[in-house]
PDB file of C-alpha atoms in Angstrom:
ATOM      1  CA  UNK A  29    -106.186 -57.755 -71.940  1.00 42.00           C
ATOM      2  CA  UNK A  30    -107.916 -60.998 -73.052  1.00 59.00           C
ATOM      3  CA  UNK A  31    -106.085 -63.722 -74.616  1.00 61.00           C
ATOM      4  CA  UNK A  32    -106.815 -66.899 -75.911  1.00 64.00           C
ATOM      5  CA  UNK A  33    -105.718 -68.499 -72.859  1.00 74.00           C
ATOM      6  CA  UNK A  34    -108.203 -66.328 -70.686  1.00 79.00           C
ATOM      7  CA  UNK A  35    -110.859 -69.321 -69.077  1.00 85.00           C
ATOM      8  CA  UNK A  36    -114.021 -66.980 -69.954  1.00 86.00           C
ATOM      9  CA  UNK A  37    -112.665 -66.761 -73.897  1.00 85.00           C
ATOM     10  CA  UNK A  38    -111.929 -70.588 -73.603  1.00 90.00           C
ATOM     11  CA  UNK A  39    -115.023 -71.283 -72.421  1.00 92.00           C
ATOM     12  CA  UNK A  40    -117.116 -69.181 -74.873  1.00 93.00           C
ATOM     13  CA  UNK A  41    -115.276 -70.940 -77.329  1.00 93.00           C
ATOM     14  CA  UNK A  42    -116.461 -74.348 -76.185  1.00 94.00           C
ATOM     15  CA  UNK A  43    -120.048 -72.866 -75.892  1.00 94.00           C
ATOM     16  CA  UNK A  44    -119.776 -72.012 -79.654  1.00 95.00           C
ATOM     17  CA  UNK A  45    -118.379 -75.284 -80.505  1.00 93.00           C
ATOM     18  CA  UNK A  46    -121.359 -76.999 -78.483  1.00 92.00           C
ATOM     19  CA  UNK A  47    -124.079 -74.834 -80.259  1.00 93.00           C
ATOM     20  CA  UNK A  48    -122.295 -75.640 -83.960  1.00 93.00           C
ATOM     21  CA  UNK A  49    -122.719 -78.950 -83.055  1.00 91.00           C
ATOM     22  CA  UNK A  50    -126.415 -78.576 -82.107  1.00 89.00           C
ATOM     23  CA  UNK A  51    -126.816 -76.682 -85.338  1.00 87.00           C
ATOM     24  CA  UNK A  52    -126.701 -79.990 -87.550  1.00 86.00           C
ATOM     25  CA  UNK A  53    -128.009 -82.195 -84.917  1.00 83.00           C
ATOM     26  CA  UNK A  54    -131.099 -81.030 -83.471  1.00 73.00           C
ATOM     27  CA  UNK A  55    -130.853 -83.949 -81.130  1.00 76.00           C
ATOM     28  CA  UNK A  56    -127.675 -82.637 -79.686  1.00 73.00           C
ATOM     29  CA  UNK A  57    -127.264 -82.865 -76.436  1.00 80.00           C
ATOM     30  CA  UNK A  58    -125.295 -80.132 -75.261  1.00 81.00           C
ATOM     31  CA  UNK A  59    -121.984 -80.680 -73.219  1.00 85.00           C
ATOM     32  CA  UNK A  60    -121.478 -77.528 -71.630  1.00 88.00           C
ATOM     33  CA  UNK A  61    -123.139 -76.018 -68.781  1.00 91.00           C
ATOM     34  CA  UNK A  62    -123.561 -72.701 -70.692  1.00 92.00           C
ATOM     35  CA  UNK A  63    -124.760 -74.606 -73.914  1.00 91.00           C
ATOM     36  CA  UNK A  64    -127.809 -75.875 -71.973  1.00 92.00           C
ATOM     37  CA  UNK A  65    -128.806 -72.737 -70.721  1.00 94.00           C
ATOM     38  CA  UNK A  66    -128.135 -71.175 -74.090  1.00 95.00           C
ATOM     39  CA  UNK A  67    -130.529 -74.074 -75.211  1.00 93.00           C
ATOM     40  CA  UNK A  68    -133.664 -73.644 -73.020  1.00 94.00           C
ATOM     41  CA  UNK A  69    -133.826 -69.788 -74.670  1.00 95.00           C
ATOM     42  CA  UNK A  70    -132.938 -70.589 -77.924  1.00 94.00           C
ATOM     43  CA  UNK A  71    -136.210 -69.749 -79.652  1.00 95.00           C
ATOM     44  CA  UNK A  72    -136.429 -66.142 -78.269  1.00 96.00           C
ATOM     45  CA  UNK A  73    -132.620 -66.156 -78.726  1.00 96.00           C
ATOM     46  CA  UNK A  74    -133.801 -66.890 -82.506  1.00 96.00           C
ATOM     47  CA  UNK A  75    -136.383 -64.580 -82.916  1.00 96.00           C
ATOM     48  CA  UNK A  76    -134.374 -61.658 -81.607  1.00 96.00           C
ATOM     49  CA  UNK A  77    -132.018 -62.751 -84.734  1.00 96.00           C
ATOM     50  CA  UNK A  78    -134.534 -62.930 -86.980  1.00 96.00           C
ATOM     51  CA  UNK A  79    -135.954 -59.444 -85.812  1.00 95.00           C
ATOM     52  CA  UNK A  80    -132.266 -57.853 -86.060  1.00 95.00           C
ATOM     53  CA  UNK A  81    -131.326 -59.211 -89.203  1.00 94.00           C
ATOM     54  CA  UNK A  82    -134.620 -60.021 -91.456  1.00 92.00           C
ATOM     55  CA  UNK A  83    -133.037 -60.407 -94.864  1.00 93.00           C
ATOM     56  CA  UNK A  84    -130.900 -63.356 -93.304  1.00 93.00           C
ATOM     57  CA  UNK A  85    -133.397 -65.981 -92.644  1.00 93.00           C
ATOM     58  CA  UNK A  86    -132.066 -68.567 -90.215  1.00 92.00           C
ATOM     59  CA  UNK A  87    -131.012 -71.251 -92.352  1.00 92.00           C
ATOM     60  CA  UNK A  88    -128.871 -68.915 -94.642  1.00 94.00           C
ATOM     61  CA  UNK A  89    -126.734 -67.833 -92.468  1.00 96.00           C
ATOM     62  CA  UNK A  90    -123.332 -69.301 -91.318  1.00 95.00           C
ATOM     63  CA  UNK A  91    -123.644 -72.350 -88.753  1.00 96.00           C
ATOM     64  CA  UNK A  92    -120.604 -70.831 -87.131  1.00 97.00           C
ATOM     65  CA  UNK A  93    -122.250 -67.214 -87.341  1.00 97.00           C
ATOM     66  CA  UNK A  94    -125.388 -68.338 -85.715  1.00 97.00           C
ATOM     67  CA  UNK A  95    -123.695 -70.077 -82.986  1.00 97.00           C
ATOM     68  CA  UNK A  96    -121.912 -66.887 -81.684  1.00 98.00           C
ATOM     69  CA  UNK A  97    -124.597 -64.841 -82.506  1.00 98.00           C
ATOM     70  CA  UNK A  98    -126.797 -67.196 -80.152  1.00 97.00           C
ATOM     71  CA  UNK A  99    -124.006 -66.823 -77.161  1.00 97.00           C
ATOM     72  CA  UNK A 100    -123.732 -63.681 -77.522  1.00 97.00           C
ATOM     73  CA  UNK A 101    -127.185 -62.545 -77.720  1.00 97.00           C
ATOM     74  CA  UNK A 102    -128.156 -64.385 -75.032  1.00 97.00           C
ATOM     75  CA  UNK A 103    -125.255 -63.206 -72.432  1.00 95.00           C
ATOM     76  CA  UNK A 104    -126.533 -59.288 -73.855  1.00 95.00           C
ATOM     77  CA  UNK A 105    -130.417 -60.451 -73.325  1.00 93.00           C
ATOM     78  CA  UNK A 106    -130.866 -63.057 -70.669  1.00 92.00           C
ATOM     79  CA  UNK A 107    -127.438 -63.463 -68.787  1.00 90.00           C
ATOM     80  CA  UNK A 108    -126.641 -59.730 -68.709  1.00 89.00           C
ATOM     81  CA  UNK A 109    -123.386 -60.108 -66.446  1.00 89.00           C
ATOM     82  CA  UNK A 110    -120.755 -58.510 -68.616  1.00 90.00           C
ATOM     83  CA  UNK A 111    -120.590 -55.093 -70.289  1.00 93.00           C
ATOM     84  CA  UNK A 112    -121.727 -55.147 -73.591  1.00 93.00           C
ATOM     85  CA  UNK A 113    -118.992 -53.737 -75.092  1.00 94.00           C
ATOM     86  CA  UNK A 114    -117.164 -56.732 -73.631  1.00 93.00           C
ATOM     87  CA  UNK A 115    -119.914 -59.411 -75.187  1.00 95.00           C
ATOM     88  CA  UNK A 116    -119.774 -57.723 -78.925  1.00 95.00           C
ATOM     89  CA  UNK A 117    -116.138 -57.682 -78.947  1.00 95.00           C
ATOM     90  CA  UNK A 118    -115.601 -61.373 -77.916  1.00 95.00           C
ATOM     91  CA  UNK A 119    -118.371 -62.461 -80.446  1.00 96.00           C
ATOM     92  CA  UNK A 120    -116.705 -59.982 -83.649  1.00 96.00           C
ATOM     93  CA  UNK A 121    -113.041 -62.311 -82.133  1.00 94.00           C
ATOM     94  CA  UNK A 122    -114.383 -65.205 -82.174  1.00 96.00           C
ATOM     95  CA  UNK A 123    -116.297 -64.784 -85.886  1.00 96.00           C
ATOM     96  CA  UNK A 124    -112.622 -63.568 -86.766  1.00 95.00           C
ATOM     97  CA  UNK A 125    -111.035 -66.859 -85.505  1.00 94.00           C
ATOM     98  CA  UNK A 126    -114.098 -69.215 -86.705  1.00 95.00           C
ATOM     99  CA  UNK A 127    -115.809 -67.666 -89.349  1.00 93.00           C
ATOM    100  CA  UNK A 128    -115.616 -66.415 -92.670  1.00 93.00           C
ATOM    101  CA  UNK A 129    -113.789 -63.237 -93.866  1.00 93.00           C
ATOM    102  CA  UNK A 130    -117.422 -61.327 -93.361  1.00 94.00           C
ATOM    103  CA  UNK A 131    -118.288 -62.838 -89.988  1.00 95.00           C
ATOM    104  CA  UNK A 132    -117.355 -60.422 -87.919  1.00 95.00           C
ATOM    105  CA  UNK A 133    -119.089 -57.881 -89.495  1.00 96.00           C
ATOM    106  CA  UNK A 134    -121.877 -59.676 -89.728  1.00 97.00           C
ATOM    107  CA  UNK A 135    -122.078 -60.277 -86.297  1.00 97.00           C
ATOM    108  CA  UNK A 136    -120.788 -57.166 -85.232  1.00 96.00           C
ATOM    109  CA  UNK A 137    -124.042 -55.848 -87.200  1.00 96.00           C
ATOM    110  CA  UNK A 138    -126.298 -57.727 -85.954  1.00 96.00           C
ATOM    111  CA  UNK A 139    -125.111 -57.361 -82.622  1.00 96.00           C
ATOM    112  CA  UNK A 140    -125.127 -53.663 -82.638  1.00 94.00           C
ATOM    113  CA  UNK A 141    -128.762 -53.525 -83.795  1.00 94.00           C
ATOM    114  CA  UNK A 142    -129.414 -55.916 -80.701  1.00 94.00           C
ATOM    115  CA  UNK A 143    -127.965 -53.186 -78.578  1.00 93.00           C
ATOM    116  CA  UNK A 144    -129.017 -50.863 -80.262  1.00 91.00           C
ATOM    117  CA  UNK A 145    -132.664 -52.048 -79.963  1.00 87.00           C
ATOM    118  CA  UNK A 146    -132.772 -52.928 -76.249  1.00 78.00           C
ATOM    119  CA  UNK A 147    -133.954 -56.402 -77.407  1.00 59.00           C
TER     120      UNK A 147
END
């Protein structure tokens, strides 16, 4: 059972921090490993939002949101280590620990059409 304490959760969680951060400074230089490589994909990590939700246009949705949607998507697109299942779930936690009241939904939407798409 995961728990906050589990180093893959903790380290997601630093990855999302890293790519919030990059959000309002395009200039960011990403501290983590994992935000780097997140970093060097990040326009066909955006486009494969942008397909999967169109009426959300980048810029309107949640910094927070986008940064989890941008792990996640690319662990389910590029990284492809862990079982899906697995990614989704640990993006919809950490939208419910970050986010708004409709993150996780959000995400868990978008997510599913992801997977649901192949993308």
């Amino acid at each position: 059972m995961k728990t906050q304490f589990d180093p893959r959760h903790q380290k997601r969680e630093k990855t999302v921090q890293d790519l919030f951060a990059f959000s309002f400074q395009k200039n960011h230089s990403p501290k983590t490993e994992l935000g780097k490589k997140i970093l060097k994909s990040i326009q066909k990590i955006d486009q494969i939002i942008t397909e999967s939700a169109p009426e959300w246009p980048l810029e309107q949705i949640n910094k927070i949101d986008l940064a989890i949607l941008r792990l996640a998507i690319w662990e389910l697109t590029i990284k492809k280590k862990e079982p899906p299942k697995v990614i989704i779930d640990e993006a919809i936690e950490l939208g419910k620990t970050y986010g708004s009241e409709k993150s996780s939904a959000f995400i868990n939407g978008v997510l599913g059409t992801v997977f649901k798409n192949g993308l």
